[in-house]
Short mmCIF file of C-alpha atoms in Angstrom, two decimals:
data_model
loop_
_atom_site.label_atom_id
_atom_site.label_comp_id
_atom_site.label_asym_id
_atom_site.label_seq_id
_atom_site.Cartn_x
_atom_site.Cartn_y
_atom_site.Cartn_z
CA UNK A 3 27.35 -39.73 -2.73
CA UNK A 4 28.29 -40.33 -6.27
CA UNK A 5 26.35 -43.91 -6.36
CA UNK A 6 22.94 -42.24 -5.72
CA UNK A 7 23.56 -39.40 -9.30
CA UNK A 8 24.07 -42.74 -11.03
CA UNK A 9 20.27 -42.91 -11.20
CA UNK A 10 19.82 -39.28 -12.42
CA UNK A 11 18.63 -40.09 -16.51
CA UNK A 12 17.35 -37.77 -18.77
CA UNK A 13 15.09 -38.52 -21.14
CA UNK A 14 15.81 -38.06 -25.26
CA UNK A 15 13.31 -34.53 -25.12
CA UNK A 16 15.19 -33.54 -21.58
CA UNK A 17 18.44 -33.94 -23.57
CA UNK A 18 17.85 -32.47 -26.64
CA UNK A 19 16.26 -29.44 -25.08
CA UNK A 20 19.45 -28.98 -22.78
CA UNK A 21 21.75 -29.40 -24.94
CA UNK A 22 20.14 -26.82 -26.51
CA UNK A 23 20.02 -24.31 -23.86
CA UNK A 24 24.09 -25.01 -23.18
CA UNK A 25 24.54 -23.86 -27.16
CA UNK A 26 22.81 -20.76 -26.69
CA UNK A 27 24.75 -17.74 -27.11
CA UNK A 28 23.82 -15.84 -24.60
CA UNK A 29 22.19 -17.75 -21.17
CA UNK A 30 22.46 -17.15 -17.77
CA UNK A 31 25.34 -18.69 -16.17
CA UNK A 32 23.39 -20.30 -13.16
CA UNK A 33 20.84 -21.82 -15.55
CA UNK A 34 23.85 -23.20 -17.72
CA UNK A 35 25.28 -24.19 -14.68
CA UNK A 36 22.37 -25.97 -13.96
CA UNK A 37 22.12 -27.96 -17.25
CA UNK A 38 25.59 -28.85 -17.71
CA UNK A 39 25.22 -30.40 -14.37
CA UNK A 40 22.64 -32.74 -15.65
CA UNK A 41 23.77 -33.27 -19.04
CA UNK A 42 27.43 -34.91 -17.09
CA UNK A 43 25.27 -36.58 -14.76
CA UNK A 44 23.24 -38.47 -17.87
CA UNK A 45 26.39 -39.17 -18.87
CA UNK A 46 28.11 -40.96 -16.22
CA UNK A 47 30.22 -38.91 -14.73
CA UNK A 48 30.01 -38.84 -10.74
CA UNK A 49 28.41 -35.93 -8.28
CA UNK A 50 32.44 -35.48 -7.41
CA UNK A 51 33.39 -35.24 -10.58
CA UNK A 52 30.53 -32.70 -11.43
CA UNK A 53 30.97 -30.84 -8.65
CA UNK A 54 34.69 -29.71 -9.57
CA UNK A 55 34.06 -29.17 -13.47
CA UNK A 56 31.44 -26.60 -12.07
CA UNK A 57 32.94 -25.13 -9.15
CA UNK A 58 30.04 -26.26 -6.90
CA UNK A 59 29.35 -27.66 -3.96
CA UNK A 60 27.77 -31.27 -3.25
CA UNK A 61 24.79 -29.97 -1.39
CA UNK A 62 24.22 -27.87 -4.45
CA UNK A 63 24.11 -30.29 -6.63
CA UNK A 64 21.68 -32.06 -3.99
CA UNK A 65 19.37 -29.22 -4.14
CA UNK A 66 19.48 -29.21 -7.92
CA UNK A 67 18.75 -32.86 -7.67
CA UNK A 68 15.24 -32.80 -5.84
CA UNK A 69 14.43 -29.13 -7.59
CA UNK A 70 14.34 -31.22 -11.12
CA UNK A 71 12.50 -34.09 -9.85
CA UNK A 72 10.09 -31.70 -9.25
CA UNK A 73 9.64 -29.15 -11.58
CA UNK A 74 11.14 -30.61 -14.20
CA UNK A 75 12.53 -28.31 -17.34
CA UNK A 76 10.99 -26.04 -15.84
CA UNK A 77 13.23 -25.76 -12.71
CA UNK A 78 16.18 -24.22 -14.96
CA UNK A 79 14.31 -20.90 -15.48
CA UNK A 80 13.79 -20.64 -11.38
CA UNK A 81 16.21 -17.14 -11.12
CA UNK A 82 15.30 -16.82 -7.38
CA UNK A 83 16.13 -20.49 -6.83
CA UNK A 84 17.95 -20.94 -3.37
CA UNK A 85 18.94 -23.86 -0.96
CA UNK A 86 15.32 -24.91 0.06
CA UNK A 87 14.36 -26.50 3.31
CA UNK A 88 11.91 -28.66 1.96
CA UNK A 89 10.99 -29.99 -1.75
CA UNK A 90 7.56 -30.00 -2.71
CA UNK A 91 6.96 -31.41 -6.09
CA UNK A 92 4.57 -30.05 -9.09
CA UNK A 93 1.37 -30.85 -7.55
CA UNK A 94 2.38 -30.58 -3.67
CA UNK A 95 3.15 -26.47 -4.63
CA UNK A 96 -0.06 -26.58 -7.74
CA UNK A 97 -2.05 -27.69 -3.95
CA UNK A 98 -0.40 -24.71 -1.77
CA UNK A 99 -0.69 -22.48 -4.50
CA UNK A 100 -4.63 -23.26 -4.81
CA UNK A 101 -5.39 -23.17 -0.92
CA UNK A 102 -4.08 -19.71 -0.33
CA UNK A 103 -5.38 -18.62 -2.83
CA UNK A 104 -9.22 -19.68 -1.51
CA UNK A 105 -7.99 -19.19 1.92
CA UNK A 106 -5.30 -16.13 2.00
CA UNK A 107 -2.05 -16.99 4.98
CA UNK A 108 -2.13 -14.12 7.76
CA UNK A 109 1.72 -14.76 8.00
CA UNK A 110 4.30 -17.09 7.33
CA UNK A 111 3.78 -19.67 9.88
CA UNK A 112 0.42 -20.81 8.40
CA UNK A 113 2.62 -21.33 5.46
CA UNK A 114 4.89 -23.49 7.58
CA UNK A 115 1.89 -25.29 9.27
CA UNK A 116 0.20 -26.26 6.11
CA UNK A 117 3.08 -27.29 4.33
CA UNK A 118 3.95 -29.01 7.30
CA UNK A 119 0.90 -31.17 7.74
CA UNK A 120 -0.23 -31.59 4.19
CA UNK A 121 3.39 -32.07 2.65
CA UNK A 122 5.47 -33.27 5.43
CA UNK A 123 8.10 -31.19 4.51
CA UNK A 124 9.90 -28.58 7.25
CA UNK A 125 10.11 -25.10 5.90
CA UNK A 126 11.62 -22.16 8.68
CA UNK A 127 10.01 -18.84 8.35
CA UNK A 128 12.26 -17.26 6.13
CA UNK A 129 11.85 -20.80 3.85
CA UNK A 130 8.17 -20.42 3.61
CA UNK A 131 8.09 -16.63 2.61
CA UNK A 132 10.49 -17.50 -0.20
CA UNK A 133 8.58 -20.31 -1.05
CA UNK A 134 5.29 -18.13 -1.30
CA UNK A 135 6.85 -15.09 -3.27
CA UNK A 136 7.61 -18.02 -5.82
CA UNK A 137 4.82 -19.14 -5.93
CA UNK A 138 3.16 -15.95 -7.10
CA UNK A 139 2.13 -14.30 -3.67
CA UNK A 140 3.04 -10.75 -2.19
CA UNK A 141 3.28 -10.20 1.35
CA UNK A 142 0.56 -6.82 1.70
CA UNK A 143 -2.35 -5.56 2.84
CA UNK A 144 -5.23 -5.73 1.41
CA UNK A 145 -6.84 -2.53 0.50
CA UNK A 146 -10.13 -1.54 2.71
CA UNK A 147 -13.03 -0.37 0.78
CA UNK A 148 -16.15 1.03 1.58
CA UNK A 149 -19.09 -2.15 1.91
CA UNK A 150 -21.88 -0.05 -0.08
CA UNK A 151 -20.23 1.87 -2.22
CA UNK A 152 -22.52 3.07 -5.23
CA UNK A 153 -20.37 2.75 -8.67
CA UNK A 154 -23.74 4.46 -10.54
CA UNK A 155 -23.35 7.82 -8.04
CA UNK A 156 -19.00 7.61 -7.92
CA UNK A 157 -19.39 7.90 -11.93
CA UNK A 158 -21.90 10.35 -11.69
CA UNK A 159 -20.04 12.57 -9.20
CA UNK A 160 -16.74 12.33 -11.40
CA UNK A 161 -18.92 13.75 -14.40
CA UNK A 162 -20.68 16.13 -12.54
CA UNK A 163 -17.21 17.71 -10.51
CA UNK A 164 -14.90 17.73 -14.19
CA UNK A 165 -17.60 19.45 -15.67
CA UNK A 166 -17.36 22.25 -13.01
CA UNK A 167 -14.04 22.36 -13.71
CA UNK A 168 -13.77 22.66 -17.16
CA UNK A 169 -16.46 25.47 -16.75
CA UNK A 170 -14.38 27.04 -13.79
CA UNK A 171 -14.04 31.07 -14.35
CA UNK A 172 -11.19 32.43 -13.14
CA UNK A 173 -12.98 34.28 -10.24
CA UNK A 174 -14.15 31.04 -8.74
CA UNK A 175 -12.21 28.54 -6.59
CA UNK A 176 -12.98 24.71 -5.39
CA UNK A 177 -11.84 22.99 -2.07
CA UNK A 178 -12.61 19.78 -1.02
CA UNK A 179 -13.33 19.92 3.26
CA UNK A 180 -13.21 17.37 6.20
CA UNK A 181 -12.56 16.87 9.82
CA UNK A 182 -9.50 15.37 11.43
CA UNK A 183 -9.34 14.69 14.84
CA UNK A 184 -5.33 13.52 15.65
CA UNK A 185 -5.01 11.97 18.95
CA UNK A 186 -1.71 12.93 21.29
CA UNK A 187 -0.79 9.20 20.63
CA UNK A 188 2.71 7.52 19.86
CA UNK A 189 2.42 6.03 16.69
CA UNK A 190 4.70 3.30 15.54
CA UNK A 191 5.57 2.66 11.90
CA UNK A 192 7.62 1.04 9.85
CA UNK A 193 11.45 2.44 8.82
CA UNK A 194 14.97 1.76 8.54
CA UNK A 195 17.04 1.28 11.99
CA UNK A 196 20.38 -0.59 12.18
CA UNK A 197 20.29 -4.12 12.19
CA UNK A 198 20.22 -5.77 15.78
CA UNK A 199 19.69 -2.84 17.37
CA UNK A 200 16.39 -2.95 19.60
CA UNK A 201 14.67 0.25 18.76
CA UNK A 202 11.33 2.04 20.87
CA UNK A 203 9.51 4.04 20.86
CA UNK A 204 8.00 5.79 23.90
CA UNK A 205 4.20 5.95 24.68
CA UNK A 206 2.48 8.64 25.55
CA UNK A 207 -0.50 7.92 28.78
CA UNK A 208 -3.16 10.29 27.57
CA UNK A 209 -6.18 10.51 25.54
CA UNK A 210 -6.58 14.42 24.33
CA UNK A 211 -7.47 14.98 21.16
CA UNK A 212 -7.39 17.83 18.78
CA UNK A 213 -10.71 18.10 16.37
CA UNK A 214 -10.07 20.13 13.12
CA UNK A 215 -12.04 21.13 10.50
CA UNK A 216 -10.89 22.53 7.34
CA UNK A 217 -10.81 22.75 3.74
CA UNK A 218 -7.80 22.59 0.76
CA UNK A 219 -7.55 24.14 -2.55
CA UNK A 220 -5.76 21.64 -4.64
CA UNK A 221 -4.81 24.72 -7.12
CA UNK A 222 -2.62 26.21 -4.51
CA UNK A 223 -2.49 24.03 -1.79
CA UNK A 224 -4.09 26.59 0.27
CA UNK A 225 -5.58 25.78 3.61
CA UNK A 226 -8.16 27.12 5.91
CA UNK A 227 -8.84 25.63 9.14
CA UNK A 228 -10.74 26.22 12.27
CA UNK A 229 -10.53 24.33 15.88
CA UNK A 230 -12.96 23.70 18.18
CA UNK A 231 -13.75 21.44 21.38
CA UNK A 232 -15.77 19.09 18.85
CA UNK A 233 -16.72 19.47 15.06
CA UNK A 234 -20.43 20.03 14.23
CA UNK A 235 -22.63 22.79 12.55
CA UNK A 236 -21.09 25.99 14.02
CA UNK A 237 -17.43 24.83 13.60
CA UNK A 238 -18.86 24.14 9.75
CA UNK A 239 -19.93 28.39 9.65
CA UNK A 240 -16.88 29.58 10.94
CA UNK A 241 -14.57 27.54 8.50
CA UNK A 242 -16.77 28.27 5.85
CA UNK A 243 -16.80 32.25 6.70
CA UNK A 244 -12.94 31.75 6.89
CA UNK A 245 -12.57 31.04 3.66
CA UNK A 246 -14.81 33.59 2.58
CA UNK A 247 -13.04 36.17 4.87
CA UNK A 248 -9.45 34.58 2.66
CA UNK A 249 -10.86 35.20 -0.65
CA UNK A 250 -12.50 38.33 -1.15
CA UNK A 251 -11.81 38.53 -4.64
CA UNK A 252 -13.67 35.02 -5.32
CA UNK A 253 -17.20 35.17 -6.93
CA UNK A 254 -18.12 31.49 -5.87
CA UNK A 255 -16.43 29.33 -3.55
CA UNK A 256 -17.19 25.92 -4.22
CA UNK A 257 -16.56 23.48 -1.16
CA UNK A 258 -17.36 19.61 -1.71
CA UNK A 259 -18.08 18.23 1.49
CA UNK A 260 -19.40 14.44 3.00
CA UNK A 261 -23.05 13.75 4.42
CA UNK A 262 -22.37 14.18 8.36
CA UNK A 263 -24.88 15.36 10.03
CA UNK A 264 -23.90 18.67 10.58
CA UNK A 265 -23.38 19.35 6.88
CA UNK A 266 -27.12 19.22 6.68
CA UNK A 267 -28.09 20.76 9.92
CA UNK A 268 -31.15 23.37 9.60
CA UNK A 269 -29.33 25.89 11.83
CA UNK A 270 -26.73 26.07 8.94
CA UNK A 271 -29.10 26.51 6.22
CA UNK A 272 -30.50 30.16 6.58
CA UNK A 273 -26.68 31.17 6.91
CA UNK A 274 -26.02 29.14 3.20
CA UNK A 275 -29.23 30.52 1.67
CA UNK A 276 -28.49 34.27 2.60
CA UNK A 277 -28.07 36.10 -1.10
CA UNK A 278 -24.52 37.90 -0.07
CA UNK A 279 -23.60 33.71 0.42
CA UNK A 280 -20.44 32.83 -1.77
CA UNK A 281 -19.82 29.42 -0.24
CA UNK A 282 -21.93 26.46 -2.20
CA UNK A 283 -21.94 23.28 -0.66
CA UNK A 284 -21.28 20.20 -3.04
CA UNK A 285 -21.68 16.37 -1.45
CA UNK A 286 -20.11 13.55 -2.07
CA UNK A 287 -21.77 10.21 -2.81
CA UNK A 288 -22.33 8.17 0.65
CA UNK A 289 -19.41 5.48 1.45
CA UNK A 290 -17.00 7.45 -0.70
CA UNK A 291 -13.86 8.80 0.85
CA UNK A 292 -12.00 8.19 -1.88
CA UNK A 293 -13.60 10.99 -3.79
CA UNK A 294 -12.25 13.39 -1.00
CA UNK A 295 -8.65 14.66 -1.49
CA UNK A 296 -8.05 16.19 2.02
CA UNK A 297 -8.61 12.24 2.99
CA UNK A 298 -5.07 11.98 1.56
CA UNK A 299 -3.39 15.25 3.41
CA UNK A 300 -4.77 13.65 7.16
CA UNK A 301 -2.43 10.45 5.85
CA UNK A 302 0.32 12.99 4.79
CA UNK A 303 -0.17 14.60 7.85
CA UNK A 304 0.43 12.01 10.17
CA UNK A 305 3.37 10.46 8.50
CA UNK A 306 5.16 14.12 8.60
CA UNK A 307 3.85 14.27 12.48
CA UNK A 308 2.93 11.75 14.23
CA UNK A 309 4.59 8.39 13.26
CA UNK A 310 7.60 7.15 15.03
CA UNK A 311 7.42 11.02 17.03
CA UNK A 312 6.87 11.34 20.73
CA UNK A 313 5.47 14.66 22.34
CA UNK A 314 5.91 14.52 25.79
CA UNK A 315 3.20 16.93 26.71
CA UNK A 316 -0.29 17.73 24.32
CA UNK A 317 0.73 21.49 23.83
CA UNK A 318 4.10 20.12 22.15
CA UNK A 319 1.87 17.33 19.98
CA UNK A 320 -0.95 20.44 19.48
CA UNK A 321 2.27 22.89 18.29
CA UNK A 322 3.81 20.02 16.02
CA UNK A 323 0.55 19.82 13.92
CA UNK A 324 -0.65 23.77 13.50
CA UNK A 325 2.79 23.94 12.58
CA UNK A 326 2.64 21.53 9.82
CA UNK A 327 -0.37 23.01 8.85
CA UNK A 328 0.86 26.23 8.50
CA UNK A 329 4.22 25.87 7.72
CA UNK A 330 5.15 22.83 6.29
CA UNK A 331 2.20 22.45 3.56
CA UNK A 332 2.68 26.05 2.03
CA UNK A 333 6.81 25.42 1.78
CA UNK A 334 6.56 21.34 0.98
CA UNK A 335 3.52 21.25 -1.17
CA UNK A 336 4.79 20.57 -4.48
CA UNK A 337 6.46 17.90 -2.99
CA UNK A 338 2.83 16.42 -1.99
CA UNK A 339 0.97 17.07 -4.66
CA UNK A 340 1.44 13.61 -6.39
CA UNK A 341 -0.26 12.09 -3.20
CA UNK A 342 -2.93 14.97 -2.38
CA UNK A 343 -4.92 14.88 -5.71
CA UNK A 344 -8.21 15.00 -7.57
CA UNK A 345 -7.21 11.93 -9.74
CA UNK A 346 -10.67 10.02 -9.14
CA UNK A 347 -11.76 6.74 -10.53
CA UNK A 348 -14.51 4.43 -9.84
CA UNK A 349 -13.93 1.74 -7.31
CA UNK A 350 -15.79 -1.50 -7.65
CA UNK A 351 -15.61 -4.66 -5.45
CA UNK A 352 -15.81 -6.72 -8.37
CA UNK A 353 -11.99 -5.64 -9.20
CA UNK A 354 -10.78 -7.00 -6.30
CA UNK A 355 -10.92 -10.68 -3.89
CA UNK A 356 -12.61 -9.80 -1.37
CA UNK A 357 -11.57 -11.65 1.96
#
């Protein structure tokens, strides 16, 4: 072993600049560790001999070996540095780096196949992940956005719905309405189970459905909701005379809706244009769910209901979310209020790569 560190020379600028990094007053012991190692090396002494000055084992040193000849200086400020499977050099991980980028991995064996067949090098799973996170990658998904999204009408929207709120009077109130339909399904999702333990979660073999419409004051949290056997313009009345019915004292009842259909059926609009009418429909630009707060409470709702739950029967998985409805958001909503909000911006495709 200690013939082949023989070879290991540093140049003058290599020296100098570890030398340097050893005098430093305060440096991280693995990266002086590191640079000691090559600064005895350079000067003779053999991989044994190295190895017991530093209290380190030969395949450490090894792995330090082929990590220099291929990142150079550079390879001393690697902090997440570990045993690696396989050693790319410079341009083998500037390559990797540049094709999934242009073509993102799906998981970690493309990494492995890739590496594999343009590098020859061997990487396990586990291997290639680290290598990627190194390299400047996250393991995520990507974030879906609507295809024809109009920035112009989002910006105009934001404008026109803080205006109405600075001008709010204190008799008026604003919710922000939707339809949810949650379907008596077992959903799995991600969470923390002891390790090696095999962990299920049981199905369920139907396909009921509730259908849900309602409509949330951000202010209070307040909800109103209505069921019915589907969701179209007369579920629409009877929500909206709800929350009339809730808020006698309320001069103008502002409710910001989406462009279904039923929103705009004619049925509805003799009931809207009546002069006793409180309710005043707002819409949201087209392609723009992100403009609609309750969006967020559906995702609060199933995480508090429906993930990783099973309800054997549809009355238990109907019970589960009235009850969360009218129960859990009045008591918990402060604690939801930092995900259910009217924080609005502008979403563009040209912020993001889009796959």
């Amino acid at each position: 072993m200690s013939k082949q560190y023989k070879t290991v020379s540093l140049s003058d600028e290599q020296r100098i600049a570890l030398e340097a990094l050893c005098r430093r007053r305060k440096v991280d012991a693995l990266v002086w560790k590191r640079a000691r190692a090559f600064l005895l090396l350079d000067a003779g002494e053999d991989a044994g001999t190295v190895c017991r000055i530093l209290d380190i084992g030969p395949t450490v040193l090894t792995e330090w070996r082929f990590a220099f000849a291929g990142a150079g200086l550079s390879f001393f400020g690697l902090k997440d540095y570990s045993q690696r499977q396989g050693h790319l050099s410079v341009v083998q991980e500037q390559a990797v780096r540049a094709h999934f980028t242009a073509q993102p991995a799906r998981n970690a064996d493309e990494v492995c196949a890739y590496v594999l067949a343009e590098c020859d090098q061997n990487y396990s799973t586990s291997g290639a992940a680290k290598l990627m996170r190194r390299l400047g990658f996250a393991y995520k998904k990507p974030q879906l956005l609507p295809a024809q999204a109009d920035e112009a009408k989002q910006a105009a929207f934001i404008a026109k719905y803080e205006a109405l709120m600075n001008g709010l009077a204190a008799d008026e109130m604003v919710v922000f309405s939707d339809a949810v339909h949650p379907e008596h399904q077992s959903r799995p999702a991600h969470g923390w189970f002891p390790k090696g333990q095999k962990t299920a979660l049981k199905a369920t073999s139907g396909r009921k459905r509730l259908n849900i419409q309602g409509a949330l004051d951000l202010e209070t949290f307040q909800f109103t909701f209505v069921e019915g056997e589907k969701i179209n313009a007369q579920t629409t009345r009877q929500m909206l005379e709800k929350l009339e019915r809730n808020n006698q004292t309320k001069t103008a009842i502002h409710v910001f809706v989406d462009n279904t259909r039923y929103h705009h059926a004619k049925i509805l609009q003799p009931w809207l244009d009546s002069p006793e009418r409180r309710v005043k429909l707002h819409f949201l630009p087209a392609y723009a769910p992100h403009l609609n707060p309750i969006e967020r409470l559906w995702g609060v709702m199933h995480k508090w209901v429906t993930h990783n739950r099973h309800y054997a029967t549809f009355n238990q998985f109907t019970e589960a979310i009235f009850d969360f409805f009218r129960k859990t958001l009045p008591e918990k909503w402060p604690e939801f209020r930092d995900t259910v909000t009217d924080n609005f911006r502008v979403i563009s495709l040209k912020e993001y790569k889009v796959i």
